[in-house]
Coordinates of C-alpha atoms in Angstrom, one line a residue:
M670 CA 10.3 -17.2 27.5
S671 CA 8.1 -14.2 27.8
F672 CA 7.2 -12.3 24.6
I673 CA 5.4 -9.4 26.2
Q674 CA 8.0 -6.8 27.2
A675 CA 8.1 -5.1 30.6
K676 CA 8.0 -1.7 28.9
D677 CA 5.1 0.6 29.7
V678 CA 3.0 2.5 27.1
P679 CA 3.5 6.1 28.0
G680 CA 0.5 7.7 29.7
L681 CA -1.5 4.5 30.1
S682 CA -2.7 2.8 33.3
G683 CA -2.0 -0.8 33.9
A684 CA -5.5 -1.9 33.0
N685 CA -5.6 0.2 29.8
E686 CA -2.3 -1.2 28.7
K687 CA -3.6 -4.8 29.3
V688 CA -6.7 -4.0 27.2
L689 CA -4.7 -2.4 24.4
S690 CA -2.2 -5.3 24.3
R691 CA -5.0 -7.8 24.1
I692 CA -6.8 -5.8 21.3
W693 CA -3.5 -5.5 19.4
R694 CA -2.8 -9.3 19.7
A695 CA -6.3 -10.2 18.7
F696 CA -7.0 -7.8 15.9
A697 CA -3.7 -6.1 14.8
G698 CA -4.9 -3.2 12.7
Q699 CA -8.1 -5.0 11.4
P700 CA -11.5 -3.6 12.3
F701 CA -13.7 -5.2 15.0
D702 CA -17.2 -4.6 16.3
D703 CA -18.8 -4.5 19.7
D704 CA -19.6 -8.2 19.7
K705 CA -16.0 -9.1 19.2
L706 CA -14.9 -6.6 21.8
K707 CA -17.3 -8.0 24.5
K708 CA -15.9 -11.5 23.8
L709 CA -12.3 -10.5 24.6
D710 CA -10.9 -12.1 27.7
V711 CA -8.4 -9.9 29.5
P712 CA -7.5 -11.5 32.8
P713 CA -7.8 -10.5 35.6
L714 CA -10.1 -7.7 34.3
C715 CA -13.8 -8.2 34.2
G716 CA -15.9 -7.2 31.2
A717 CA -16.9 -3.8 32.8
E718 CA -13.2 -2.9 33.4
V719 CA -12.4 -3.8 29.8
L720 CA -15.2 -1.6 28.5
V721 CA -14.2 1.4 30.7
S722 CA -10.5 1.0 29.6
F723 CA -11.7 0.8 26.0
A724 CA -13.5 4.1 26.3
E725 CA -10.4 5.7 27.8
L726 CA -8.3 4.3 25.0
R727 CA -10.6 5.9 22.5
E728 CA -10.4 9.2 24.3
E729 CA -6.6 9.0 24.1
G730 CA -6.6 8.2 20.3
W731 CA -5.3 4.6 20.7
I732 CA -8.5 3.3 19.1
K733 CA -10.4 5.0 16.3
A734 CA -14.0 4.3 15.2
V735 CA -16.3 4.6 12.2
K736 CA -20.0 4.3 12.0
K737 CA -22.0 2.3 9.5
A738 CA -25.2 3.7 8.0
W739 CA -27.4 1.7 10.4
G740 CA -25.4 3.0 13.4
E741 CA -23.1 -0.1 14.1
R742 CA -19.6 0.9 15.0
L743 CA -16.3 -0.5 13.7
Y744 CA -13.2 0.0 15.8
F745 CA -9.5 -0.2 14.8
I746 CA -6.0 0.7 16.0
P747 CA -4.8 3.6 13.8
E748 CA -2.1 2.6 11.2
D749 CA 0.5 5.0 12.6
R750 CA 0.3 3.5 16.1
L751 CA 1.0 -0.1 15.0
P752 CA 4.8 0.1 14.6
F753 CA 5.1 1.5 18.1
L754 CA 2.9 -1.1 19.7
Q755 CA 4.7 -4.0 18.1
E756 CA 8.0 -2.7 19.5
I757 CA 6.4 -2.4 23.0
F758 CA 4.4 -5.7 23.1
F759 CA 6.6 -8.1 21.2
T760 CA 10.1 -9.4 21.8
I761 CA 12.1 -11.0 19.0
P762 CA 12.7 -14.6 19.8
E763 CA 16.3 -15.7 20.2
G764 CA 17.9 -16.9 17.0
T765 CA 15.8 -14.7 14.7
V766 CA 18.2 -11.8 14.1
D767 CA 21.4 -12.0 12.0
V768 CA 21.6 -15.7 11.3
S769 CA 23.6 -17.7 8.8
A770 CA 22.2 -18.8 5.4
D771 CA 22.7 -22.1 3.8
A772 CA 21.5 -20.9 0.4
T773 CA 19.9 -18.0 -1.3
E774 CA 16.6 -19.1 -2.8
Q775 CA 15.9 -15.9 -4.7
E776 CA 17.7 -12.7 -5.0
A777 CA 15.8 -9.4 -5.0
K778 CA 14.8 -8.4 -8.6
A779 CA 15.2 -5.0 -10.2
G780 CA 12.1 -3.8 -8.4
L781 CA 8.4 -3.1 -8.7
A782 CA 9.1 0.6 -9.4
L783 CA 10.9 -0.4 -12.6
D784 CA 8.1 -2.8 -13.6
L785 CA 5.6 -0.1 -13.1
F786 CA 7.7 2.4 -15.0
N787 CA 7.9 0.0 -18.0
A788 CA 4.1 -0.5 -17.9
L789 CA 3.6 3.3 -18.0
V790 CA 5.9 3.6 -21.0
Y791 CA 3.9 1.0 -22.8
V792 CA 0.6 2.9 -22.0
S793 CA 2.2 6.1 -23.3
R794 CA 3.4 4.6 -26.5
N795 CA -0.1 3.2 -27.2
E796 CA -1.8 6.4 -26.2
G797 CA -3.8 4.6 -23.5
L798 CA -5.3 1.2 -23.1
P799 CA -8.7 0.8 -24.8
L800 CA -11.4 -1.1 -22.8
T801 CA -13.8 -3.7 -24.0
S802 CA -17.6 -3.5 -23.6
K803 CA -17.1 -5.4 -20.3
G804 CA -14.8 -2.7 -19.0
T805 CA -11.6 -4.8 -19.2
V806 CA -8.3 -4.0 -21.1
H807 CA -8.1 -5.6 -24.5
K808 CA -6.3 -9.0 -24.4
K809 CA -3.3 -8.0 -26.6
H810 CA -2.4 -5.2 -24.1
V811 CA -2.9 -7.5 -21.1
S812 CA -0.5 -9.9 -22.8
K813 CA 2.1 -7.2 -23.1
L814 CA 1.7 -6.2 -19.4
E815 CA 2.0 -9.8 -18.4
D816 CA 5.3 -10.4 -20.3
T817 CA 8.4 -10.1 -18.3
D818 CA 12.1 -10.8 -18.8
S819 CA 13.5 -9.9 -15.4
G820 CA 10.7 -8.3 -13.3
I821 CA 8.1 -9.8 -10.9
T822 CA 6.3 -12.8 -12.2
G823 CA 2.7 -14.0 -12.0
T824 CA 3.9 -17.0 -10.0
E825 CA 5.4 -14.8 -7.3
I826 CA 2.2 -12.7 -7.1
S827 CA -0.1 -15.7 -7.0
R828 CA 1.6 -17.0 -3.9
I829 CA 0.0 -14.2 -1.8
G830 CA -3.5 -15.1 -2.8
L831 CA -4.4 -11.7 -4.3
R832 CA -8.1 -11.2 -5.0
Y833 CA -9.1 -8.6 -7.6
A834 CA -11.8 -7.6 -10.2
H835 CA -11.9 -9.4 -13.5
E836 CA -9.7 -12.3 -12.4
E837 CA -10.8 -14.2 -15.5
A838 CA -9.4 -11.5 -17.8
Y839 CA -6.2 -10.4 -15.9
P840 CA -3.3 -12.7 -15.1
P841 CA -1.6 -11.8 -11.7
R842 CA 1.2 -9.6 -13.0
A843 CA -1.0 -7.6 -15.3
A844 CA -3.5 -7.2 -12.5
V845 CA -0.9 -5.8 -10.1
L846 CA 0.4 -3.3 -12.7
L847 CA -3.1 -2.1 -13.6
D848 CA -4.1 -1.9 -9.9
L849 CA -1.1 0.2 -9.0
M850 CA -1.5 2.6 -12.0
L851 CA -5.1 3.1 -11.1
N852 CA -4.5 3.4 -7.3
L853 CA -1.7 5.9 -7.7
G854 CA -3.9 8.0 -10.1
L855 CA -1.4 7.5 -12.9
V856 CA -4.2 6.4 -15.3
V857 CA -7.9 7.0 -15.2
N858 CA -10.9 5.5 -17.1
E859 CA -11.8 8.1 -19.7
S860 CA -14.0 7.4 -22.8
H861 CA -13.7 3.6 -22.6
S862 CA -9.9 3.8 -22.2
L863 CA -7.3 3.9 -19.4
T864 CA -5.6 7.2 -20.1
L865 CA -2.4 8.5 -18.6
Q866 CA -2.7 11.5 -16.3
E867 CA 0.2 13.7 -17.1
D868 CA 0.2 15.8 -13.9
A869 CA 0.3 12.7 -11.7
L870 CA 2.8 11.0 -14.0
K871 CA 5.2 13.9 -13.8
E872 CA 5.0 14.0 -10.0
W873 CA 5.5 10.3 -9.8
L874 CA 8.6 10.3 -12.1
E875 CA 10.1 13.2 -10.1
L876 CA 10.2 11.0 -7.0
P877 CA 13.6 9.6 -6.0
E878 CA 13.6 5.8 -6.5
E879 CA 13.8 5.3 -2.7
E880 CA 10.7 7.3 -2.3
M881 CA 8.9 5.3 -5.0
N882 CA 9.8 2.1 -3.2
R883 CA 8.5 3.5 0.1
Q884 CA 5.2 4.5 -1.6
L885 CA 4.9 1.1 -3.3
F886 CA 5.8 -0.8 -0.1
Q887 CA 3.3 1.0 2.0
N888 CA 0.7 0.4 -0.7
M889 CA 1.4 -3.3 -0.6
M890 CA 1.4 -3.5 3.2
G891 CA -2.0 -1.8 3.3
R892 CA -3.8 -3.5 0.5
Y893 CA -2.1 -6.8 -0.4
G894 CA -1.8 -10.0 1.6
G895 CA -4.2 -11.9 3.8
N896 CA -6.8 -10.0 5.9
Q897 CA -6.5 -12.2 9.0
P898 CA -5.0 -10.4 12.0
E899 CA -2.2 -12.9 12.3
S900 CA -1.3 -12.3 8.6
Q901 CA -1.1 -8.5 9.2
H902 CA 1.0 -9.1 12.4
F903 CA 3.5 -11.2 10.4
R904 CA 3.9 -8.7 7.7
R905 CA 4.4 -5.9 10.2
L906 CA 6.7 -7.9 12.5
L907 CA 9.0 -8.4 9.5
C908 CA 9.5 -4.6 9.6
L909 CA 10.7 -4.5 13.3
E910 CA 13.5 -2.1 13.9
S911 CA 15.9 -4.9 14.9
L912 CA 15.5 -6.7 11.5
K913 CA 18.2 -4.6 9.8
A914 CA 19.0 -4.5 6.1
D915 CA 21.8 -6.6 4.6
A916 CA 21.6 -9.4 7.2
W917 CA 19.7 -12.7 7.2
H918 CA 16.7 -13.1 9.6
D919 CA 14.9 -16.4 10.5
V920 CA 11.2 -16.0 9.5
D921 CA 10.2 -19.4 11.1
R922 CA 11.5 -18.3 14.5
L923 CA 9.6 -15.1 14.2
L924 CA 6.4 -17.1 13.5
E925 CA 7.0 -19.4 16.5
G926 CA 7.4 -16.3 18.6
M927 CA 4.0 -15.1 17.4
E928 CA 2.5 -18.4 18.6
A929 CA 4.2 -18.1 22.0
A930 CA 2.8 -14.5 22.3
G931 CA -0.7 -15.6 21.6
M932 CA -0.9 -13.9 18.3
V933 CA -1.6 -17.0 16.3
R934 CA -3.2 -20.3 17.2
A935 CA -1.1 -23.5 17.1
E936 CA -3.4 -25.1 14.5
R937 CA -3.1 -22.0 12.3
L938 CA 0.7 -21.9 12.4
P939 CA 1.4 -24.4 9.5
S940 CA -0.8 -22.4 7.1
L941 CA 0.7 -19.1 8.3
K942 CA 4.2 -20.5 7.6
E943 CA 3.1 -21.3 4.0
E944 CA 1.6 -17.9 3.7
A945 CA 4.9 -16.4 5.0
R946 CA 6.9 -18.2 2.3
G947 CA 4.7 -16.7 -0.3
W948 CA 5.0 -13.2 1.1
V949 CA 8.8 -13.4 1.3
R950 CA 9.1 -14.6 -2.3
F951 CA 6.7 -11.9 -3.3
L952 CA 9.0 -9.3 -1.6
A953 CA 11.9 -10.7 -3.5
G954 CA 10.1 -10.5 -6.8
A955 CA 9.1 -6.9 -6.0
G956 CA 12.8 -6.1 -5.3
F957 CA 12.6 -5.4 -1.6
A958 CA 14.4 -8.4 -0.1
D959 CA 16.3 -11.7 -0.8
S960 CA 14.8 -15.0 0.4
G961 CA 17.0 -17.8 1.7
V962 CA 17.2 -21.0 3.7
S963 CA 19.1 -21.6 7.0
P964 CA 21.2 -24.7 7.6
G965 CA 18.3 -26.1 9.5
G966 CA 15.8 -25.5 6.7
S967 CA 14.1 -22.4 8.1
L968 CA 12.9 -19.6 5.8
L969 CA 15.1 -16.5 5.9
I970 CA 14.8 -13.0 4.7
R971 CA 17.4 -10.3 4.0
W972 CA 16.1 -6.8 3.4
K973 CA 17.8 -4.6 0.8
L974 CA 16.4 -1.6 2.7
S975 CA 15.0 -2.2 6.1
G976 CA 11.3 -2.8 6.3
R977 CA 11.0 -0.2 9.1
S978 CA 12.5 2.5 7.0
L979 CA 10.1 1.6 4.1
L980 CA 7.2 2.0 6.5
K981 CA 8.2 5.3 8.0
A982 CA 6.0 8.2 7.3
E983 CA 8.2 11.3 7.8
E984 CA 8.7 14.7 6.5
R985 CA 10.8 14.4 3.3
A986 CA 12.0 17.0 0.8
L987 CA 11.8 16.3 -2.9
D988 CA 15.4 16.2 -4.2
A989 CA 15.6 18.4 -7.3
V990 CA 17.4 16.8 -10.2
N991 CA 16.9 19.7 -12.6
G992 CA 20.1 20.6 -14.3
I993 CA 21.9 17.4 -13.2
E994 CA 23.2 15.7 -16.3
G995 CA 25.4 12.9 -17.5
F996 CA 23.7 9.7 -16.2
L997 CA 23.8 7.6 -19.4
F998 CA 26.6 5.6 -21.2
V999 CA 26.2 5.5 -24.9
Q1000 CA 28.0 2.6 -26.6
P1001 CA 29.3 2.4 -30.2
D1002 CA 26.8 -0.4 -30.9
Y1003 CA 23.9 2.0 -30.2
E1004 CA 23.2 0.5 -26.8
V1005 CA 22.6 3.0 -23.9
L1006 CA 23.5 1.8 -20.4
V1007 CA 21.4 3.2 -17.5
P1008 CA 23.1 2.8 -14.2
P1009 CA 21.3 2.5 -10.8
G1010 CA 20.3 5.9 -9.4
T1011 CA 19.4 7.4 -12.8
P1012 CA 16.4 9.7 -12.2
F1013 CA 13.2 8.3 -13.6
T1014 CA 12.6 11.6 -15.5
V1015 CA 15.8 10.8 -17.5
R1016 CA 14.7 7.1 -17.9
W1017 CA 11.3 8.3 -19.2
Q1018 CA 12.9 10.5 -21.9
L1019 CA 15.2 7.7 -22.9
A1020 CA 12.4 5.0 -22.9
L1021 CA 10.4 7.1 -25.4
C1022 CA 13.2 7.5 -27.9
A1023 CA 15.0 4.1 -27.5
E1024 CA 14.1 0.5 -27.3
R1025 CA 14.4 -1.3 -24.0
V1026 CA 16.7 -4.4 -24.2
S1027 CA 16.8 -5.6 -20.6
D1028 CA 16.5 -4.6 -16.9
D1029 CA 18.8 -5.9 -14.3
H1030 CA 21.4 -4.2 -12.0
M1031 CA 21.8 -1.9 -15.0
S1032 CA 19.1 -1.3 -17.6
V1033 CA 20.0 -1.4 -21.3
Y1034 CA 18.3 0.4 -24.2
R1035 CA 19.1 0.6 -27.9
L1036 CA 18.8 3.6 -30.3
T1037 CA 17.3 2.7 -33.6
K1038 CA 15.8 4.5 -36.5
S1039 CA 12.4 3.0 -35.6
S1040 CA 12.7 4.3 -32.0
V1041 CA 13.6 7.8 -33.1
T1042 CA 10.6 7.7 -35.5
S1043 CA 8.4 6.6 -32.6
A1044 CA 9.7 9.5 -30.5
A1045 CA 8.8 11.9 -33.2
D1046 CA 5.3 10.4 -33.2
L1047 CA 5.1 11.1 -29.5
G1048 CA 6.2 14.7 -29.8
M1049 CA 10.0 14.4 -29.4
S1050 CA 11.7 15.6 -32.6
P1051 CA 15.0 14.0 -33.9
G1052 CA 16.8 17.2 -32.9
E1053 CA 15.5 16.9 -29.3
V1054 CA 16.5 13.3 -29.2
M1055 CA 20.0 14.2 -30.3
R1056 CA 20.2 17.1 -27.7
F1057 CA 18.9 14.8 -24.9
I1058 CA 21.4 12.0 -25.7
E1059 CA 24.3 14.5 -25.8
R1060 CA 23.3 16.2 -22.6
Q1061 CA 22.8 13.0 -20.6
S1062 CA 25.8 11.0 -21.9
A1063 CA 28.4 10.7 -19.2
S1064 CA 31.2 9.8 -21.5
G1065 CA 30.2 11.5 -24.8
V1066 CA 28.4 10.2 -27.8
P1067 CA 30.4 7.9 -30.2
E1068 CA 30.8 9.5 -33.6
N1069 CA 29.0 6.8 -35.5
V1070 CA 26.0 7.1 -33.2
A1071 CA 25.9 10.9 -33.5
N1072 CA 26.1 10.6 -37.3
A1073 CA 23.3 8.0 -37.3
L1074 CA 21.1 10.2 -35.2
E1075 CA 21.7 13.1 -37.6
Q1076 CA 20.9 11.0 -40.6
W1077 CA 17.8 9.6 -39.0
G1078 CA 16.7 13.1 -38.2
R1079 CA 16.8 14.0 -41.9
E1080 CA 14.6 11.0 -42.7
V1081 CA 11.8 11.0 -40.1
G1082 CA 9.3 13.4 -38.8
R1083 CA 9.8 16.1 -41.4
T1084 CA 6.1 17.1 -41.5
A1085 CA 3.3 17.0 -39.0
F1086 CA -0.5 17.7 -38.7
A1087 CA -1.6 20.2 -36.1
E1088 CA -5.0 20.0 -34.4
I1089 CA -6.3 22.7 -36.7
T1090 CA -5.4 20.5 -39.6
V1091 CA -2.4 22.6 -40.7
L1092 CA 0.4 20.9 -42.5
Q1093 CA 3.7 22.1 -41.3
C1094 CA 7.1 21.7 -43.1
E1095 CA 10.6 21.7 -41.7
T1096 CA 12.2 23.8 -44.5
A1097 CA 11.1 26.2 -47.2
E1098 CA 12.6 23.8 -49.8
E1099 CA 10.2 21.0 -48.7
A1100 CA 7.3 23.4 -48.7
E1101 CA 8.0 24.4 -52.3
R1102 CA 8.2 20.7 -53.3
I1103 CA 4.7 20.2 -51.8
A1104 CA 3.3 23.3 -53.3
R1105 CA 4.4 22.2 -56.8
H1106 CA 3.1 18.7 -56.5
P1107 CA 0.2 18.4 -59.0
K1108 CA -1.8 15.8 -56.9
I1109 CA -1.6 17.9 -53.7
A1110 CA -1.9 21.5 -54.9
G1111 CA -5.7 21.3 -55.3
R1112 CA -6.2 19.9 -51.8
I1113 CA -4.3 22.4 -49.7
H1114 CA -4.1 26.1 -49.1
R1115 CA -0.8 27.8 -48.4
L1116 CA -0.8 29.8 -45.1
G1117 CA 2.9 30.9 -45.1
P1118 CA 6.4 29.8 -46.1
L1119 CA 6.1 26.5 -44.1
F1120 CA 2.3 26.0 -43.5
F1121 CA -0.7 24.7 -45.5
A1122 CA -4.3 24.4 -44.5
V1123 CA -5.7 20.9 -45.3
Q1124 CA -9.2 19.9 -46.1
P1125 CA -10.1 17.4 -43.2
D1126 CA -11.6 14.8 -45.6
Q1127 CA -8.5 14.9 -47.7
L1128 CA -6.1 14.2 -44.8
P1129 CA -5.7 10.4 -45.3
E1130 CA -5.0 10.8 -49.0
I1131 CA -2.5 13.6 -48.5
R1132 CA -0.7 11.5 -45.9
K1133 CA -0.2 8.7 -48.5
L1134 CA 1.0 11.2 -51.1
L1135 CA 3.5 12.8 -48.7
T1136 CA 4.8 9.4 -47.8
S1137 CA 5.2 8.3 -51.4
F1138 CA 7.7 11.1 -52.3
G1139 CA 9.8 10.9 -49.1
L1140 CA 8.1 13.3 -46.7
P1141 CA 6.1 11.0 -44.4
P1142 CA 4.2 12.9 -41.7
K1143 CA 4.2 12.0 -38.0
R1144 CA 1.3 9.7 -36.9
G1145 CA 0.1 12.0 -34.2
V1146 CA -1.5 15.4 -34.4
G1147 CA 0.3 18.2 -32.6
G1148 CA -1.0 21.2 -30.6
F1149 CA -0.6 24.9 -30.7
G1150 CA 2.9 24.8 -29.3
Q1151 CA 4.1 22.7 -32.3
I1152 CA 3.6 25.6 -34.8
S1153 CA 4.0 28.5 -32.4
G1154 CA 7.4 27.6 -30.9
L1155 CA 5.9 27.8 -27.4
P1156 CA 6.7 25.0 -24.9
E1157 CA 4.4 22.0 -25.1
S1158 CA 2.7 20.9 -21.9
G1159 CA 3.1 17.2 -22.8
L1160 CA 5.0 14.4 -21.2
F1161 CA 8.4 15.8 -22.2
A1162 CA 8.0 19.0 -20.3
M1163 CA 9.5 17.6 -17.1
D1164 CA 10.3 20.8 -15.3
N1165 CA 12.0 19.7 -12.1
G1166 CA 12.9 23.2 -11.2
K1167 CA 9.4 24.1 -10.1
N1168 CA 8.8 23.7 -6.4
N1169 CA 5.2 22.5 -6.7
P1170 CA 3.7 20.3 -4.0
N1171 CA 4.0 16.6 -4.9
R1172 CA 0.8 14.7 -4.1
Y1173 CA 2.8 11.6 -3.2
M1174 CA 4.8 13.4 -0.5
N1175 CA 2.4 16.0 0.9
G1176 CA -0.4 13.7 1.9
G1177 CA -2.4 14.2 -1.2
Y1178 CA -2.5 10.5 -1.9
D1179 CA -3.9 7.7 0.3
P1180 CA -3.5 4.2 -1.1
I1181 CA -6.3 2.8 1.2
S1182 CA -9.0 5.1 0.0
A1183 CA -7.8 5.4 -3.6
A1184 CA -9.4 3.3 -6.4
G1185 CA -7.8 0.1 -7.8
I1186 CA -8.9 -3.4 -8.8
V1187 CA -7.5 -5.3 -5.9
Y1188 CA -9.9 -6.2 -3.1
S1189 CA -7.9 -5.1 0.0
G1190 CA -10.4 -6.1 2.6
R1191 CA -10.1 -2.7 4.3
T1192 CA -13.5 -1.1 4.4
V1193 CA -13.3 1.5 7.3
H1194 CA -12.6 4.4 4.9
F1195 CA -16.0 3.8 3.3
Y1196 CA -17.7 4.9 6.5
E1197 CA -18.1 8.1 8.5
P1198 CA -15.5 8.7 11.2
D1199 CA -17.1 8.5 14.6
Q1200 CA -15.8 10.9 17.2
E1201 CA -18.7 10.3 19.7
I1202 CA -17.4 8.4 22.7
P1203 CA -20.1 7.2 25.1
D1204 CA -20.1 8.5 28.6
K1205 CA -18.7 5.8 30.9
L1206 CA -21.7 5.9 33.2
S1207 CA -23.9 4.9 30.2
L1208 CA -22.1 1.5 30.3
F1209 CA -24.0 0.7 33.5
P1210 CA -27.7 1.5 33.0
G1211 CA -29.4 2.4 36.2
I1212 CA -26.1 2.9 38.2
T1213 CA -27.4 6.1 39.8
K1214 CA -30.4 4.2 41.3
I1215 CA -28.6 1.5 43.2
P1216 CA -27.8 1.8 46.9
L1217 CA -24.4 3.4 47.4
M1218 CA -23.5 0.9 50.1
W1219 CA -23.4 -1.9 47.4
T1220 CA -20.2 -0.4 45.9
R1221 CA -18.8 1.3 49.0
D1222 CA -19.2 -1.0 52.0
W1223 CA -18.2 -4.5 53.0
R1224 CA -21.4 -6.1 54.2
S1225 CA -23.3 -9.3 54.5
Y1226 CA -26.7 -9.3 52.8
H1227 CA -29.9 -11.2 52.9
S1228 CA -30.1 -14.0 50.3
S1229 CA -32.4 -12.0 48.0
T1230 CA -30.2 -8.9 48.1
A1231 CA -27.0 -10.9 47.5
R1232 CA -28.7 -12.6 44.5
E1233 CA -29.7 -9.1 43.2
I1234 CA -26.2 -7.9 43.5
M1235 CA -24.8 -11.0 41.6
E1236 CA -27.5 -10.6 38.9
L1237 CA -26.5 -6.9 38.5
A1238 CA -22.9 -7.8 38.2
L1239 CA -23.7 -10.3 35.5
D1240 CA -25.8 -7.8 33.6
W1241 CA -23.0 -5.2 33.8
R1242 CA -20.2 -7.8 33.3
A1243 CA -18.7 -6.4 36.6
A1244 CA -16.8 -8.1 39.4
V1245 CA -17.7 -8.8 43.0
E1246 CA -15.3 -8.8 45.9
L1247 CA -16.1 -11.6 48.3
G1248 CA -14.9 -12.1 51.8
F1249 CA -13.9 -15.6 52.8
E1250 CA -12.3 -16.9 56.0
S1251 CA -9.0 -17.1 54.0
G1252 CA -9.3 -13.4 52.9
K1253 CA -10.8 -11.2 50.2
K1254 CA -11.0 -12.4 46.6
K1255 CA -12.1 -11.1 43.3
F1256 CA -15.0 -13.0 41.6
I1257 CA -16.2 -12.5 38.1
P1258 CA -19.7 -14.1 37.7
K1259 CA -20.4 -15.9 34.4
S1260 CA -23.9 -17.4 34.9
M1261 CA -26.6 -18.1 37.5
L1262 CA -28.2 -21.4 38.5
R1263 CA -31.6 -21.6 40.2
N1264 CA -33.3 -23.6 43.0
P1265 CA -31.3 -23.1 45.0
W1266 CA -29.5 -20.2 43.4
R1267 CA -25.8 -20.5 42.8
V1268 CA -23.4 -18.5 40.7
L1269 CA -20.7 -19.8 38.3
G1270 CA -17.6 -17.8 37.5
E1271 CA -13.8 -17.2 37.9
L1272 CA -12.3 -16.7 41.3
Y1273 CA -9.0 -14.8 41.6
E1274 CA -6.5 -15.1 44.5
P1275 CA -5.4 -11.8 45.9
E1276 CA -2.9 -9.9 43.7
S1277 CA -3.0 -12.6 41.1
S1278 CA -3.8 -12.8 37.4
T1279 CA -4.6 -16.5 37.5
S1280 CA -8.1 -17.8 38.3
S1281 CA -9.9 -21.0 38.9
P1282 CA -13.5 -21.8 38.0
A1283 CA -15.8 -21.7 41.0
E1284 CA -19.5 -22.5 41.7
L1285 CA -20.6 -20.5 44.8
S1286 CA -23.7 -20.2 46.9
E1287 CA -24.5 -17.5 49.4
E1288 CA -23.2 -19.7 52.3
D1289 CA -19.7 -19.7 50.8
W1290 CA -18.8 -16.1 51.7
Q1291 CA -19.3 -13.8 54.6
E1292 CA -19.2 -10.3 53.0
M1293 CA -19.5 -8.9 49.6
K1294 CA -19.1 -5.6 47.6
L1295 CA -19.9 -4.8 44.0
Q1296 CA -16.7 -3.8 42.3
L1297 CA -17.1 -1.1 39.5
P1298 CA -14.3 0.5 37.6
I1299 CA -16.0 4.0 38.0
A1300 CA -17.7 5.6 40.9
P1301 CA -21.6 5.7 40.7

């Protein structure tokens, strides 16, 4: 069964297509250098033909290059060309697509987007993640990131052999969440703490969940998993167009097809199968696919959304959700049900004013006095909580819940400290109570009906006094908007009506070049792009000085000239056409023997891609001609 299709790559000659196919099978999208290129065997082409085709592939954009500081080049097939090439050069083996499953090993979980979202909420509630002197997140916060009730687990992540910084400090799940937050630019290292970046966070939360999944999947494909070419081939072949969503596909048959196509060595196949099992289970933990077993015991995968659609880089518009309301279902027991498809901007608001109970097909939160108090500390007043819940409730707010929210609003967040150390009251009555308090009056100065200036060194003591007689201030310190009535620019100002460019959809974010803690193995982005393509004549030093008849005419030559031609062919890695009594044949010399001189190499029958080893002396042929892929 042939696994190389008869399709042609548009615009490529037969030789160039052979070389591109061989490079794709040998390296996938991984970088390679000149030494590895020269070792490639592409029958029936000689080394010179391979190098000329390679230069033409670079000219046509099929191969890109970067240059290291000392001048060495690294080559690679561009990421956007790989999906097309795998459709051209690989045929799905029979029995791979749409097979029956004996059992589902693991269903896809709620999804990595939700895991990341919950981690971001935790960072926000804690006003960042402080770092130790070694530059790692404190252990108590790492433990919280590692905890999971329904999301991806450390066991599922450890199956893919992820390597990352500070492995001794970070368990796998915490490492992935920290890596993604850093790589996506959602947190940055500022003043010995990982701090949320509000502009990036808003743009991320404004993405539809499908787009979040696409961004996360492409991030994983580019940065996670083994760096060997066969590993990258496997991960990408799982995303072939014919492996549709909602159907079972045989992963073991796919791997056997890779072996038949020369993309993985037979001795490497067992370890690649084990690696594949780890990757499929990882995809299930991340919410992209189910894993299963066939009646014959083969590993199966069933995509929730096809891998090809997750990999597509296409023009997409940001769906505005501003003004769309009624996503939540508020229950009389204070639980709030969050159905699939709820925008993450709505989830964010809810997560900061309610306690998360569980995540599954539907997320569940619970409203409590403590959660409303925490929301006030984060800048969302009880009144805003009430208005948000009423606006987003699809079936109305039960009376007992509305009454509780109103009561909690009278008990929490009634005072707050602004950045200029101004004490703000909610009502004139509360301000009068404060002004008459004998232990406070000497420590404050009244600025107006609701405001008092506070001596900075007296702030802790005043906080205690206010709490003692029922007016506990918020923990945080507000900004100018808090006392001016102007809109705050904080995390609750999710204005989806603005048509600002979104970095995650307009090319402003590149997961490969962005920072993170995972060692991706991809280094080409560290080097300078190399647009300089050598002139093809430079591949054959001294070509303009050789006699023209050597490459133009069929002739018999004196022994010394014939040997000189063979030596030149060896030096240039070129082929020689030889005339025998049985006809003309292509000969690719590999080495020379002396006394008497002979040449060892591969001899090709006319119009054939198969060769046989040969040891020839000058008496074995009648005529010869140096065969070059370009004219001298």
